[in-house]
């Protein structure tokens, strides 16, 4: 996965061969050859957080990592800051498979759906939990379903549990609301940061489509828009 990542006042780029480098106008800033190709990356606290693919090793890397420790951080001068000190499940040889980064929090999803929270400053594993649990600020919540997606905006964290429930948590670890969804639909979630709203959409299915506009602070459905055909189900009935 290629891309350009702003890190403070500097910018670094990644190429598909696992090389991190500064843009052409900053060649003196250096280059770092990662040990594996990069399927995913994000930025947290001014660090470039990189997920590595153990199945795609890179020749001549500047450092090496274990296959199950496949998350690293890179600084603004293309320096290797840390390698994660563990995997999502210490009892197995599972790898990290996805980065779920928020403004100041780094969470990964591993093989088997287990989650790990990583200290973005050091790479230390802070906590681990299964995929039917979510942890915010040390508070653990048992969910009505397995985590499908995590979305962070407006200092809130939205968690999709099996497309059946949408949870909202604040940064202090409080559950603000839980919205029961119409089941057996393909839900999509679109944040509106400017208006502090989230749009809940049915993915079009045989001509049917609907959008629900939800207040992120309260979970209240402010508006409901139907498509060309009646759905026969109202999200409010499921609340």
Coordinates of C-alpha atoms in Angstrom, one line a residue:
X1 CA 0.0 0.0 0.0
X2 CA 1.5 3.3 -1.1
X3 CA 0.7 6.7 0.4
X4 CA 1.9 10.0 1.8
X5 CA 1.8 10.6 5.6
X6 CA 2.0 14.1 7.3
X7 CA 4.1 13.8 10.5
X8 CA 4.0 17.3 12.1
X9 CA 5.8 19.7 9.8
X10 CA 7.3 16.9 7.7
X11 CA 5.9 14.4 5.2
X12 CA 7.0 10.9 4.5
X13 CA 6.0 8.6 1.7
X14 CA 5.7 4.8 1.4
X15 CA 6.0 2.7 -1.7
X16 CA 4.8 -0.8 -2.4
X17 CA 8.3 -2.3 -1.8
X18 CA 8.3 -1.3 1.8
X19 CA 10.4 1.8 1.6
X20 CA 9.7 4.9 3.7
X21 CA 11.3 8.1 2.4
X22 CA 10.9 11.8 2.4
X23 CA 9.5 13.6 -0.6
X24 CA 11.7 14.8 -3.3
X25 CA 12.2 18.2 -1.8
X26 CA 13.6 16.7 1.4
X27 CA 16.1 14.0 0.2
X28 CA 18.5 14.7 3.1
X29 CA 15.9 13.5 5.6
X30 CA 16.7 9.9 4.9
X31 CA 15.1 6.6 3.9
X32 CA 14.1 3.4 5.7
X33 CA 13.7 0.0 4.1
X34 CA 11.1 -2.0 6.0
X35 CA 11.4 -5.8 6.4
X36 CA 8.1 -6.5 4.7
X37 CA 5.6 -5.0 2.3
X38 CA 2.9 -2.7 3.7
X39 CA -0.8 -3.6 3.4
X40 CA -2.0 -0.9 5.7
X41 CA -0.8 2.2 7.7
X42 CA -2.0 5.1 9.7
X43 CA -0.7 8.0 11.9
X44 CA -1.1 8.3 15.6
X45 CA 0.6 11.0 17.8
X46 CA 2.9 12.1 15.1
X47 CA 4.1 8.6 14.3
X48 CA 3.6 6.6 11.2
X49 CA 2.2 3.3 12.3
X50 CA 2.8 0.5 9.7
X51 CA 1.3 -2.9 9.4
X52 CA 3.7 -5.4 7.8
X53 CA 2.8 -8.4 5.7
X54 CA 4.9 -11.5 6.8
X55 CA 4.0 -13.2 3.5
X56 CA 5.7 -10.5 1.5
X57 CA 9.3 -10.1 2.8
X58 CA 11.5 -7.4 1.4
X59 CA 15.2 -8.0 0.5
X60 CA 17.9 -6.0 2.3
X61 CA 15.8 -4.5 5.1
X62 CA 17.3 -2.1 7.6
X63 CA 15.9 -4.1 10.5
X64 CA 13.9 -7.3 11.1
X65 CA 10.8 -8.3 13.1
X66 CA 9.1 -11.5 14.1
X67 CA 6.1 -12.5 12.0
X68 CA 3.7 -12.1 14.9
X69 CA 5.2 -8.7 15.8
X70 CA 4.3 -7.1 12.5
X71 CA 3.4 -3.6 13.6
X72 CA 6.2 -0.9 13.7
X73 CA 6.4 2.9 14.1
X74 CA 8.4 5.3 12.0
X75 CA 9.3 8.8 13.0
X76 CA 9.4 12.0 10.9
X77 CA 13.0 11.5 9.9
X78 CA 12.4 8.0 8.6
X79 CA 13.8 6.4 11.8
X80 CA 12.5 3.1 13.2
X81 CA 11.0 4.0 16.6
X82 CA 9.6 0.7 17.8
X83 CA 8.3 -2.8 17.0
X84 CA 5.2 -4.0 18.8
X85 CA 6.2 -6.2 21.7
X86 CA 3.5 -8.9 21.2
X87 CA 0.6 -10.2 19.2
X88 CA -3.2 -10.0 19.7
X89 CA -3.3 -13.5 21.4
X90 CA -0.3 -14.5 23.5
X91 CA -1.4 -18.1 23.6
X92 CA -1.2 -18.5 19.8
X93 CA 1.0 -17.4 16.9
X94 CA -1.6 -14.9 15.5
X95 CA -0.5 -11.9 13.5
X96 CA -1.9 -8.4 13.5
X97 CA -4.1 -8.0 10.5
X98 CA -5.6 -4.5 10.6
X99 CA -4.8 -1.2 12.2
X100 CA -7.7 0.6 13.9
X101 CA -6.2 4.0 14.8
X102 CA -8.0 6.9 16.4
X103 CA -6.7 10.4 17.3
X104 CA -4.5 9.2 20.2
X105 CA -5.3 5.5 20.5
X106 CA -3.8 2.5 18.5
X107 CA -5.8 -0.7 18.3
X108 CA -5.2 -3.6 16.0
X109 CA -7.4 -6.5 14.9
X110 CA -5.6 -9.9 14.7
X111 CA -6.3 -13.3 13.2
X112 CA -9.4 -14.8 14.8
X113 CA -10.8 -11.3 15.4
X114 CA -9.0 -10.6 18.7
X115 CA -8.0 -7.0 19.4
X116 CA -4.9 -5.5 21.0
X117 CA -4.4 -1.9 22.2
X118 CA -0.8 -0.7 21.7
X119 CA 1.0 2.2 23.4
X120 CA 1.7 4.5 20.4
X121 CA 4.7 5.9 22.2
X122 CA 6.5 2.6 22.9
X123 CA 4.9 -0.3 21.1
X124 CA 4.0 -2.0 24.3
X125 CA 0.7 -4.1 24.4
X126 CA -1.6 -2.4 26.9
X127 CA -4.6 -4.7 26.7
X128 CA -6.2 -7.5 24.7
X129 CA -9.8 -8.6 24.3
X130 CA -12.0 -10.9 22.1
X131 CA -14.2 -9.6 19.3
X132 CA -17.4 -9.6 21.3
X133 CA -15.9 -7.1 23.8
X134 CA -14.8 -3.5 23.4
X135 CA -12.5 -1.6 25.8
X136 CA -12.5 2.2 26.3
X137 CA -10.2 3.9 28.8
X138 CA -9.9 0.6 30.7
X139 CA -13.6 -0.1 30.9
X140 CA -14.7 -3.4 29.3
X141 CA -18.1 -3.8 27.6
X142 CA -19.7 -7.0 26.5
X143 CA -21.3 -6.4 23.2
X144 CA -24.4 -8.0 21.6
X145 CA -22.4 -9.3 18.7
X146 CA -18.9 -9.4 17.3
X147 CA -17.2 -6.2 16.3
X148 CA -17.4 -5.5 12.6
X149 CA -16.2 -1.9 12.4
X150 CA -14.8 0.8 14.7
X151 CA -15.2 4.5 13.7
X152 CA -13.8 7.4 15.7
X153 CA -14.8 11.1 15.3
X154 CA -16.0 14.1 17.4
X155 CA -14.2 12.5 20.4
X156 CA -16.6 9.5 20.2
X157 CA -16.0 5.9 19.2
X158 CA -18.7 4.1 17.3
X159 CA -18.7 0.3 17.3
X160 CA -20.7 -1.8 14.9
X161 CA -21.6 -5.2 16.5
X162 CA -22.6 -7.7 13.9
X163 CA -24.6 -5.1 12.0
X164 CA -27.2 -5.6 14.7
X165 CA -26.3 -2.8 17.1
X166 CA -24.4 0.4 16.9
X167 CA -22.7 1.5 20.2
X168 CA -21.3 5.0 21.0
X169 CA -18.6 5.5 23.7
X170 CA -16.9 8.7 24.9
X171 CA -13.2 9.0 25.6
X172 CA -13.8 8.5 29.3
X173 CA -15.1 5.0 28.8
X174 CA -18.8 5.8 29.2
X175 CA -21.4 4.2 26.9
X176 CA -23.5 7.1 25.6
X177 CA -26.0 5.1 23.6
X178 CA -26.8 1.9 21.8
X179 CA -28.9 1.8 18.7
X180 CA -30.6 -1.5 17.6
X181 CA -30.4 -1.8 13.8
X182 CA -32.8 -3.6 11.4
X183 CA -31.2 -7.0 10.9
X184 CA -30.1 -8.7 7.7
X185 CA -29.2 -5.5 6.0
X186 CA -25.8 -4.3 4.7
X187 CA -25.3 -1.2 6.8
X188 CA -22.8 1.6 6.0
X189 CA -21.9 4.4 8.4
X190 CA -20.8 7.9 7.2
X191 CA -19.7 10.5 9.7
X192 CA -20.4 14.2 9.4
X193 CA -17.8 15.9 11.5
X194 CA -19.0 19.4 10.9
X195 CA -22.5 18.7 12.2
X196 CA -21.7 16.0 14.7
X197 CA -23.9 13.5 12.9
X198 CA -23.6 10.0 11.6
X199 CA -25.5 8.8 8.5
X200 CA -26.7 5.2 8.7
X201 CA -27.4 3.7 5.2
X202 CA -28.9 0.6 4.0
X203 CA -26.8 -0.6 1.2
X204 CA -29.1 -0.7 -1.9
X205 CA -30.7 -4.1 -2.1
X206 CA -33.1 -4.9 -4.9
X207 CA -34.0 -1.3 -5.3
X208 CA -34.5 -0.6 -1.6
X209 CA -32.6 2.1 0.1
X210 CA -32.9 4.2 3.2
X211 CA -30.8 6.7 5.3
X212 CA -31.1 7.5 9.0
X213 CA -29.5 10.7 10.3
X214 CA -28.4 10.2 13.9
X215 CA -27.2 12.7 16.5
X216 CA -23.9 11.4 17.8
X217 CA -24.3 13.0 21.2
X218 CA -27.7 11.4 22.0
X219 CA -28.3 8.6 19.5
X220 CA -31.5 10.2 18.5
X221 CA -32.7 9.6 15.0
X222 CA -33.2 13.2 13.6
X223 CA -34.4 12.3 10.1
X224 CA -35.3 9.3 8.1
X225 CA -35.1 9.1 4.3
X226 CA -36.7 6.3 2.3
X227 CA -35.8 5.3 -1.2
X228 CA -38.1 4.6 -4.1
X229 CA -39.7 1.5 -2.4
X230 CA -41.1 1.1 1.1
X231 CA -38.8 -0.9 3.4
X232 CA -41.6 -2.3 5.5
X233 CA -39.4 -1.8 8.6
X234 CA -38.6 1.3 10.6
X235 CA -35.4 1.6 12.6
X236 CA -37.4 3.3 15.3
X237 CA -39.4 0.1 15.8
X238 CA -36.2 -1.7 16.6
X239 CA -35.1 0.7 19.3

